[in-house]
Structure formats: C-alpha cells, structure tokens
Short mmCIF file of C-alpha atoms in Angstrom, two decimals:
data_model
loop_
_atom_site.label_atom_id
_atom_site.label_comp_id
_atom_site.label_asym_id
_atom_site.label_seq_id
_atom_site.Cartn_x
_atom_site.Cartn_y
_atom_site.Cartn_z
CA MET A 779 -35.70 -22.82 3.80
CA SER A 780 -36.56 -19.17 3.26
CA GLN A 781 -34.51 -16.80 5.34
CA GLU A 782 -35.89 -15.60 8.66
CA PHE A 783 -35.21 -12.85 11.16
CA LEU A 784 -35.26 -12.94 14.94
CA ILE A 785 -37.22 -10.43 17.01
CA GLN A 786 -37.63 -10.11 20.79
CA ASP A 787 -40.95 -9.31 22.52
CA PRO A 788 -42.72 -8.06 19.36
CA ALA A 789 -46.23 -7.84 20.85
CA THR A 790 -46.47 -4.08 20.31
CA PRO A 791 -47.93 -2.07 17.42
CA TYR A 792 -44.42 -1.15 16.27
CA GLY A 793 -43.13 -4.72 16.47
CA VAL A 794 -46.07 -6.06 14.50
CA ALA A 795 -45.70 -3.33 11.88
CA LEU A 796 -42.05 -4.31 11.44
CA ILE A 797 -42.93 -7.98 11.03
CA ARG A 798 -45.61 -7.15 8.48
CA SER A 799 -43.25 -4.87 6.55
CA LEU A 800 -40.40 -7.40 6.27
CA GLN A 801 -42.74 -10.18 5.19
CA THR A 802 -44.47 -8.01 2.60
CA GLN A 803 -41.32 -6.45 1.14
CA PHE A 804 -38.85 -9.33 1.35
CA GLY A 805 -40.80 -12.49 2.15
CA TRP A 806 -38.95 -12.97 5.44
CA LYS A 807 -40.81 -14.56 8.32
CA ALA A 808 -40.20 -13.75 11.97
CA VAL A 809 -38.85 -16.06 14.61
CA CYS A 810 -40.24 -14.48 17.76
CA PHE A 811 -39.01 -14.98 21.28
CA TYR A 812 -40.58 -13.67 24.45
CA SER A 813 -38.52 -12.88 27.54
CA GLN A 814 -41.52 -13.40 29.85
CA PRO A 815 -44.45 -15.82 29.51
CA ASP A 816 -47.03 -13.04 29.88
CA LEU A 817 -45.62 -11.35 26.77
CA TYR A 818 -46.46 -14.35 24.59
CA PRO A 819 -49.10 -13.41 21.96
CA ALA A 820 -51.67 -15.83 23.38
CA ALA A 821 -51.83 -13.41 26.32
CA ASN A 822 -52.65 -10.56 23.95
CA SER A 823 -54.87 -11.62 21.05
CA SER A 824 -55.10 -8.10 19.63
CA PHE A 825 -52.02 -8.80 17.47
CA THR A 826 -53.36 -11.50 15.18
CA GLU A 827 -50.27 -11.42 12.94
CA LEU A 828 -48.22 -12.88 15.79
CA LEU A 829 -50.34 -16.02 15.66
CA SER A 830 -50.34 -16.32 11.86
CA PRO A 831 -48.05 -18.72 9.92
CA GLU A 832 -48.10 -16.17 7.10
CA PHE A 833 -45.85 -13.92 9.18
CA ILE A 834 -44.39 -16.15 11.90
CA ALA A 835 -42.01 -19.06 11.39
CA ALA A 836 -41.86 -19.97 15.09
CA SER A 837 -42.40 -18.52 18.55
CA TYR A 838 -40.57 -19.29 21.79
CA ILE A 839 -40.55 -18.26 25.42
CA VAL A 840 -36.92 -17.68 26.38
CA THR A 841 -36.00 -16.37 29.81
CA PRO A 842 -32.41 -15.14 30.27
CA PRO A 843 -31.07 -18.38 31.83
CA GLY A 844 -32.17 -20.29 28.74
CA GLN A 845 -30.76 -17.94 26.12
CA ALA A 846 -27.55 -19.90 25.41
CA GLU A 847 -29.55 -23.07 24.76
CA PHE A 848 -31.97 -21.09 22.60
CA ILE A 849 -29.13 -19.73 20.45
CA ALA A 850 -27.80 -23.25 19.93
CA HIS A 851 -31.28 -24.30 18.81
CA LEU A 852 -31.51 -21.38 16.38
CA LYS A 853 -28.28 -22.46 14.69
CA THR A 854 -29.71 -25.85 13.75
CA ALA A 855 -33.44 -25.18 13.39
CA HIS A 856 -33.60 -21.82 11.63
CA ASP A 857 -31.96 -19.73 8.93
CA ILE A 858 -31.58 -16.43 10.79
CA GLY A 859 -30.37 -13.64 8.53
CA ALA A 860 -30.80 -10.77 11.00
CA VAL A 861 -31.67 -10.03 14.60
CA ILE A 862 -33.83 -6.93 14.59
CA PRO A 863 -34.62 -4.90 17.71
CA HIS A 864 -37.82 -2.89 17.47
CA ASN A 865 -37.19 -0.87 20.60
CA GLU A 866 -34.22 0.42 22.56
CA LEU A 867 -34.51 -2.16 25.34
CA ALA A 868 -33.73 -4.99 22.92
CA VAL A 869 -30.77 -3.38 21.13
CA VAL A 870 -27.93 -4.76 23.25
CA ASN A 871 -29.38 -8.27 23.47
CA ALA A 872 -29.99 -8.30 19.72
CA ALA A 873 -26.35 -7.48 19.05
CA VAL A 874 -25.15 -10.16 21.49
CA ILE A 875 -27.35 -12.84 19.91
CA ALA A 876 -26.33 -11.76 16.39
CA ALA A 877 -22.67 -12.10 17.33
CA GLU A 878 -23.30 -15.60 18.71
CA LEU A 879 -25.02 -16.51 15.44
CA GLY A 880 -22.01 -15.28 13.46
CA LEU A 881 -23.76 -12.40 11.74
CA SER A 882 -21.04 -10.05 10.58
CA TRP A 883 -22.80 -6.77 11.38
CA ALA A 884 -23.13 -7.49 15.10
CA GLN A 885 -21.10 -5.12 17.30
CA PRO A 886 -22.13 -5.67 20.94
CA ALA A 887 -19.62 -3.23 22.46
CA ILE A 888 -20.76 -0.42 20.18
CA MET A 889 -24.44 -1.17 20.69
CA LYS A 890 -23.98 -1.18 24.47
CA ARG A 891 -22.56 2.33 24.25
CA PHE A 892 -25.74 3.52 22.56
CA ARG A 893 -27.71 2.51 25.67
CA ASP A 894 -25.49 4.74 27.84
CA LYS A 895 -25.95 8.39 26.90
CA HIS A 896 -23.04 9.65 29.00
CA ALA A 897 -20.61 7.01 27.75
CA LEU A 898 -21.54 7.79 24.15
CA LYS A 899 -20.85 11.50 24.56
CA VAL A 900 -17.57 10.84 26.35
CA HIS A 901 -16.55 8.50 23.52
CA LEU A 902 -17.44 11.05 20.82
CA ALA A 903 -15.50 13.79 22.60
CA ALA A 904 -12.47 11.53 22.89
CA GLN A 905 -12.57 10.71 19.18
CA ASP A 906 -12.71 14.35 18.10
CA PRO A 907 -12.20 17.14 20.66
CA ASP A 908 -13.50 19.66 18.09
CA LEU A 909 -16.99 18.17 18.15
CA ARG A 910 -19.55 20.49 19.71
CA ILE A 911 -20.95 18.46 22.60
CA ASN A 912 -23.03 20.08 25.29
CA PHE A 913 -21.98 19.80 28.92
CA ASN A 914 -23.20 16.57 30.49
CA GLN A 915 -22.55 14.77 33.75
CA LEU A 916 -24.00 11.82 35.63
CA VAL A 917 -25.76 12.93 38.82
CA HIS A 918 -27.09 10.84 41.66
CA SER A 919 -29.36 13.15 43.62
CA PRO A 920 -31.40 16.37 43.20
CA HIS A 921 -28.92 18.16 45.45
CA GLU A 922 -26.01 17.12 43.26
CA ALA A 923 -27.87 18.08 40.09
CA LEU A 924 -28.62 21.58 41.34
CA ALA A 925 -25.04 22.01 42.58
CA VAL A 926 -23.60 20.95 39.20
CA ALA A 927 -25.95 23.24 37.27
CA THR A 928 -25.00 26.16 39.53
CA ALA A 929 -21.28 25.44 39.30
CA GLN A 930 -21.47 25.26 35.49
CA ASN A 931 -23.57 28.43 35.33
CA LEU A 932 -26.26 26.70 33.27
CA SER A 933 -29.24 28.97 32.66
CA ARG A 934 -31.31 25.94 31.53
CA PHE A 935 -30.58 22.24 31.89
CA VAL A 936 -32.12 18.82 31.26
CA ILE A 937 -32.40 15.85 33.62
CA LYS A 938 -33.03 12.50 31.94
CA PRO A 939 -32.46 8.79 32.69
CA ASN A 940 -29.02 7.87 31.40
CA ASP A 941 -30.37 4.68 29.85
CA GLY A 942 -33.77 6.11 28.97
CA TYR A 943 -35.59 6.15 25.64
CA GLY A 944 -38.75 7.45 24.01
CA ASN A 945 -38.56 10.88 25.66
CA VAL A 946 -39.75 9.37 28.94
CA ASP A 947 -39.03 11.15 32.26
CA ILE A 948 -37.35 14.15 30.66
CA GLY A 949 -37.17 17.16 32.96
CA LEU A 950 -36.44 20.73 31.80
CA PHE A 951 -35.22 23.14 34.48
CA ASP A 952 -33.53 26.52 34.83
CA HIS A 953 -31.28 28.29 37.30
CA ASN A 954 -34.30 29.40 39.36
CA THR A 955 -35.68 25.89 39.81
CA PRO A 956 -36.35 25.14 43.48
CA LEU A 957 -34.87 21.96 44.91
CA ALA A 958 -38.40 20.62 45.60
CA SER A 959 -39.15 20.55 41.85
CA LEU A 960 -36.06 18.46 41.17
CA GLU A 961 -36.95 16.12 44.03
CA GLN A 962 -40.46 15.67 42.61
CA HIS A 963 -39.03 14.81 39.18
CA TRP A 964 -36.55 12.37 40.75
CA GLN A 965 -39.34 10.40 42.39
CA ARG A 966 -41.10 9.72 39.09
CA THR A 967 -38.59 6.98 38.35
CA PRO A 968 -36.05 6.50 41.17
CA ARG A 969 -32.72 5.50 39.66
CA ALA A 970 -29.11 5.12 40.73
CA SER A 971 -28.05 7.87 38.33
CA TRP A 972 -29.46 10.38 35.91
CA LEU A 973 -27.83 12.45 33.21
CA LEU A 974 -27.70 16.21 33.53
CA GLU A 975 -27.21 18.03 30.23
CA GLU A 976 -26.89 21.62 29.20
CA PHE A 977 -30.09 22.62 27.39
CA ILE A 978 -29.63 23.29 23.65
CA PRO A 979 -32.13 25.78 22.20
CA GLY A 980 -33.28 25.91 18.60
CA ARG A 981 -35.19 23.79 16.09
CA GLU A 982 -34.95 20.04 16.48
CA TYR A 983 -34.74 17.67 13.51
CA HIS A 984 -35.24 13.93 13.82
CA CYS A 985 -36.05 10.91 11.69
CA ASN A 986 -37.61 7.53 12.27
CA CYS A 987 -35.30 5.06 10.55
CA LEU A 988 -36.56 1.67 11.80
CA LEU A 989 -39.29 1.24 9.19
#
C-alpha cells in the first residue's frame, strides 16, 4: 500500500492545491475527512480532484463524536504517514489525531499554544525574558480595551481575536479613538475575549510555508 496522508475539510482552493502538490511530488494520496456533511465534495463539485481516485484514497464524514472510532479505522485500513492541516482551524485536531496514530512529530500541547496568541507570547517571554515582545493583554470589552491602552500609554494599538487567523477582524486604533469606534469593531465578531497588542511600526516580512 502506498503511503497516504490525512487532511480535514479540504474543499477549499488551498486544500486542493496541497493535495495536488503532494500527489504530484511524492505520489501520496489523500485520505479526506469532513467534519460536517455539507462540506463533503459532492456538495461542491467545483473541486473535481476531491472526487478523483488519482488524488484521493478515501473520503469520510466524521463528526466529533465519531472521531475515536474513525482513528481506530485509520489504523487498520490506511497507511497514514502524516496528518496535514491546510488551515489554522485544523491545526490542533491534526496534532491530536497524529498523536493517536503514533506519528512521532505530533505535539498537541505545543500546537494548541499556537492557536492562542496570548498564551504563546506569555510562553515565549517566560522562556527568555530578553526577547522583545510587544505589550499584549486579553480584554473582554471595548471599555476595558480603551482603559488598558490609556494606562499603558499606547499611542497606537491593535485589537484582534485571540484565536483568529488570516488577518480577519483586525482593528488598528490610536489614543484618540472614540469608544464608539471600538464598540463598532467589537460587534463585527462578538467574542468572550480579544487580544490587545501594542502596535509595532515598520516593514513587515512574512512567508507562506505550507506549500
């Protein structure tokens, strides 16, 4: 049996590109699982690769209550060499499944930290107090956010979802921002907590390392 990789909810352009790349470069086929029935490729025929045996070894619908049974099935029915998340929402679950499958690289506790921006910065600061880490604090209301920014004398600050990704719902504010502006931003995606960070000026460098 040729080796396979597991991927969750791949019916996106990025997920399909990843499947195509791994099959073309390494000959690995994808074992796909969908966390909701409406995410199954039959519901979205625009991704023809997800219905092709050239790229797909098997496809399953697996809701969270059935995940343990699904993992047991994978151990006997497939040769899974990697569990590959193609977006941030699947990172923690990928690490958990990989650990259950006995893949040595899986580190669920570490991966979970990468889905919690505040916890990651606190961890880094604890490991090396000399690291330059901008001020950051969890906030739970616009009033609290403005009070923290004022107390810290922040001329500019950022409000973002603590578990967010993809630069979604990022708010840039300054010391003259009226409370109404923060309240309007808050209502875009009501959450239990947001992360307030000191704004860092300058040129930004980034890389895309998934493909």
